mmCIF file of C-alpha atoms in Angstrom:
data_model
loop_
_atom_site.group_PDB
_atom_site.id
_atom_site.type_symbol
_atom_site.label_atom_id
_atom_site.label_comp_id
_atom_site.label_asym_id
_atom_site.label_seq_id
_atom_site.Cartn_x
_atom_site.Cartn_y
_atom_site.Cartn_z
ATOM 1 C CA UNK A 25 -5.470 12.785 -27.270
ATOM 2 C CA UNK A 26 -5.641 12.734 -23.656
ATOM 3 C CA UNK A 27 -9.569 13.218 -23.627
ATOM 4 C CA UNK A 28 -9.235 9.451 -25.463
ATOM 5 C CA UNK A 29 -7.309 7.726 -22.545
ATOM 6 C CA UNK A 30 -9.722 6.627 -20.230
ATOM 7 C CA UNK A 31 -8.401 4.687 -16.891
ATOM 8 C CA UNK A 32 -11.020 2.819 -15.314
ATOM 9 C CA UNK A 33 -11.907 3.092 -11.058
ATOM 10 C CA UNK A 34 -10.285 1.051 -9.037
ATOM 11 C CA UNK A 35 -12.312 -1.198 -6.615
ATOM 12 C CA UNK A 36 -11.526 -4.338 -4.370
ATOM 13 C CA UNK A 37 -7.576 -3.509 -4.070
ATOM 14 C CA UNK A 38 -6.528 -2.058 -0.744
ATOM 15 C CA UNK A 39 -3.384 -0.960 0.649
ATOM 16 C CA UNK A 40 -2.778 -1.570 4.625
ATOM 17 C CA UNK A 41 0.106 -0.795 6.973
ATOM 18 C CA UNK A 42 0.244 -3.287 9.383
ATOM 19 C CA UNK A 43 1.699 -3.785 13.019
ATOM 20 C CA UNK A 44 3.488 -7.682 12.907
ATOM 21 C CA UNK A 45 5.727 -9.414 15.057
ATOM 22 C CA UNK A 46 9.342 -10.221 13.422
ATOM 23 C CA UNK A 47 10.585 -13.241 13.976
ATOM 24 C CA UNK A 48 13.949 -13.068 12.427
ATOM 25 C CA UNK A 49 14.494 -9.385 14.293
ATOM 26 C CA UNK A 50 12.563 -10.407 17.309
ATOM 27 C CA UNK A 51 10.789 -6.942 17.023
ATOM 28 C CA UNK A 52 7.366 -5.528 16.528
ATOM 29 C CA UNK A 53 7.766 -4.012 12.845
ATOM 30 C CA UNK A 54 5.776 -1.509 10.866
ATOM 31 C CA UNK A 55 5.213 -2.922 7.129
ATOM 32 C CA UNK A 56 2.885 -2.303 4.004
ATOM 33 C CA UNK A 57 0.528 -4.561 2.714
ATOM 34 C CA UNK A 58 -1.347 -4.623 -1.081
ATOM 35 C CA UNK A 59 -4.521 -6.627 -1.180
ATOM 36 C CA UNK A 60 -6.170 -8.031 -4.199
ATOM 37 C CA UNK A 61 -10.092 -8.879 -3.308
ATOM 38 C CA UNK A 62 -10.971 -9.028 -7.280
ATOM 39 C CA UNK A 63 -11.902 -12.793 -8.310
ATOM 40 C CA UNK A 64 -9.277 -12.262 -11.068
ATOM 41 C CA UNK A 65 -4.877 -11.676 -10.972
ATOM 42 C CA UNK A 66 -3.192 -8.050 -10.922
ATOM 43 C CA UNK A 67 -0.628 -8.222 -13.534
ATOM 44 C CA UNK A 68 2.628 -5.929 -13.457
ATOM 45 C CA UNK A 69 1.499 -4.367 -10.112
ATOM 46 C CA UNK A 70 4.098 -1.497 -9.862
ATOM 47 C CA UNK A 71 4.004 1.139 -6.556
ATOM 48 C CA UNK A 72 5.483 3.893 -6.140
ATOM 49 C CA UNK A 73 5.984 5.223 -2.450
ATOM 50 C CA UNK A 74 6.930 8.764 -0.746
ATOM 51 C CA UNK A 75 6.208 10.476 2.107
ATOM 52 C CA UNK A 76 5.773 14.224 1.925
ATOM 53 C CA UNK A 77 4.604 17.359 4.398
ATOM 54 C CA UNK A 78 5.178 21.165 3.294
ATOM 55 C CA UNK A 79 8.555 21.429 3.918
ATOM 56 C CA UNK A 80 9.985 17.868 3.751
ATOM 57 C CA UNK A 81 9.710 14.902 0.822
ATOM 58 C CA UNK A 82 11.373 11.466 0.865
ATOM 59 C CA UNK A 83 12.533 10.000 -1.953
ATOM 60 C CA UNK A 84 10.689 7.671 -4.288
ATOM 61 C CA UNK A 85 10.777 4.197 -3.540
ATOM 62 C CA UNK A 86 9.368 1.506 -6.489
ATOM 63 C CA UNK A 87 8.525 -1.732 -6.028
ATOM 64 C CA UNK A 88 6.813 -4.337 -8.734
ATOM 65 C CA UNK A 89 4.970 -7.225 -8.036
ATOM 66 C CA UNK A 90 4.918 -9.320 -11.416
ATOM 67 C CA UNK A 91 1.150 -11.497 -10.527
ATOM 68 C CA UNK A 92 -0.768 -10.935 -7.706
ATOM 69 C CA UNK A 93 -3.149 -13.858 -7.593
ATOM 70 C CA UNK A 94 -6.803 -13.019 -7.307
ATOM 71 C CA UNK A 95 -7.869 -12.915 -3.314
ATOM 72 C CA UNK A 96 -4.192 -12.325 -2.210
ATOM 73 C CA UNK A 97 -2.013 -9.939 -1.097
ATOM 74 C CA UNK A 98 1.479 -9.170 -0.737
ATOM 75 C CA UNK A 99 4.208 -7.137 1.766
ATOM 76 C CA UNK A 100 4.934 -4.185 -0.678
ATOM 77 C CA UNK A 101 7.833 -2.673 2.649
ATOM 78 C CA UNK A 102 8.991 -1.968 5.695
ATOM 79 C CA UNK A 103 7.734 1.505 6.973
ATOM 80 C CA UNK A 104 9.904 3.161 9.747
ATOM 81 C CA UNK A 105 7.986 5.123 12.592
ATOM 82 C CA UNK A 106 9.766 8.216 11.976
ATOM 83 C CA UNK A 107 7.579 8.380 8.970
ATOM 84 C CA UNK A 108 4.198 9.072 10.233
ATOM 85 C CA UNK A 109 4.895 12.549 10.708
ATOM 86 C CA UNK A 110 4.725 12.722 7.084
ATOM 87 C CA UNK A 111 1.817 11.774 4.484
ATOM 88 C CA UNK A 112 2.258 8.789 3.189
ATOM 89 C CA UNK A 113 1.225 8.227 -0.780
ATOM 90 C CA UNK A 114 1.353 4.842 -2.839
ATOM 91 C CA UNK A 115 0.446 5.320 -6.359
ATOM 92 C CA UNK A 116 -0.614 2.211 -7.379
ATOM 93 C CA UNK A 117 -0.644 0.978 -11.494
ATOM 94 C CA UNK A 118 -1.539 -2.382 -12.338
ATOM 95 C CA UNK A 119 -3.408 -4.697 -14.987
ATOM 96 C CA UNK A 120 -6.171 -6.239 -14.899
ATOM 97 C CA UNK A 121 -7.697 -7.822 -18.038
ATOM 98 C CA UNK A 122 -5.823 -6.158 -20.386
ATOM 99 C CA UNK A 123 -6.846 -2.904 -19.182
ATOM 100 C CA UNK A 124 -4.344 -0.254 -17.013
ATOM 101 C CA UNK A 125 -5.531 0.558 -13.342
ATOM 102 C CA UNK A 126 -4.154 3.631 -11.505
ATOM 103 C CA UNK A 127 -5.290 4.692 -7.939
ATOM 104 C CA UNK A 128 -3.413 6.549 -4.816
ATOM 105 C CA UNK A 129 -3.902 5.658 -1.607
ATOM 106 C CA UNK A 130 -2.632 7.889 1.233
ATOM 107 C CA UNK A 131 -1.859 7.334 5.080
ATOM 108 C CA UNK A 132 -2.668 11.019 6.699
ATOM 109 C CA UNK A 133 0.096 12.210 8.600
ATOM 110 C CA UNK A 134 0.161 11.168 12.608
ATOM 111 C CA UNK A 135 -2.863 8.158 11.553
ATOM 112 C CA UNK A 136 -0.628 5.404 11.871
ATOM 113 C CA UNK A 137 -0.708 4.530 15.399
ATOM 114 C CA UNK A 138 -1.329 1.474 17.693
ATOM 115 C CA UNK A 139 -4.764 3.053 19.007
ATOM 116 C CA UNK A 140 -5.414 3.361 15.016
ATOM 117 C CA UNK A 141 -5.148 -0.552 14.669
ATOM 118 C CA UNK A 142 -8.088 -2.642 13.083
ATOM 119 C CA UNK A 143 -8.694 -6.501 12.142
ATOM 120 C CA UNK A 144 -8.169 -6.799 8.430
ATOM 121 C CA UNK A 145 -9.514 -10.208 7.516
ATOM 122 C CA UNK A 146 -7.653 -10.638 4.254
ATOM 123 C CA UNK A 147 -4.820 -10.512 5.950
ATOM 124 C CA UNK A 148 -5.636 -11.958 9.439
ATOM 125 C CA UNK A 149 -3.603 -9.187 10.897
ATOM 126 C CA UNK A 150 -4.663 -6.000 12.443
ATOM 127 C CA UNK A 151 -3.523 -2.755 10.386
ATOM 128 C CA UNK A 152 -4.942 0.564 9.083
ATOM 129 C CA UNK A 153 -6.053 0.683 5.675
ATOM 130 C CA UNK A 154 -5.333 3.116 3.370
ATOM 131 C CA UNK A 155 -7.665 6.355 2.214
#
């Protein structure tokens, strides 16, 4: 039975942390980005965040995005900097088509860092993007 489910590669969906001024806070804040570049919507977009090492795990945190239109993107969280010790994992799930979608993208630990820090053009921010 499991031999028959077959889940497609995902391609043209991102995820990004990005460094962004607050202007509510007045601070400089840490915060997670999904990007759709597919020409079509992600439907029931659901992530699922922790951060992990070998001797410490956060909990889960799950967030759902009903539509994200095609070319678009959306702020998933807030990431605190006392996190980048840790790995960070998203496992992303989504539709597309009628058809399920399921990738992880991870932020090494210690790779989120201002020196790190790179134009994302979707976003017209600079961020890191996910591996």
């Amino acid at each position: 039975m499991k031999k028959d489910i077959q889940i497609p590669e995902v391609t043209d969906v991102e995820m990004a942390v990005v460094y962004e001024y607050n202007d509510i806070y007045k601070t400089d804040d840490w915060n997670i980005y999904i990007i759709n570049k597919k020409d079509i919507d992600l439907e029931l977009v659901v992530i699922v965040s922790q951060g992990f090492n070998e001797t410490k795990t956060t909990s889960l945190l799950r967030k759902k995005v009903d539509v994200l239109p095609a070319n678009s993107f959306a702020k998933v969280e807030f990431i605190q900097p006392e996190l980048f010790k840790l790995h960070n994992r998203f496992q992303v799930s989504f539709f597309a088509e009628n058809t399920l979608f399921d990738k992880t993208f991870v932020f090494e630990k210690d790779t989120i860092k201002e020196g790190a820090l790179r134009m994302i053009s979707q976003l017209n921010k600079r961020g890191i993007l996910a591996k």
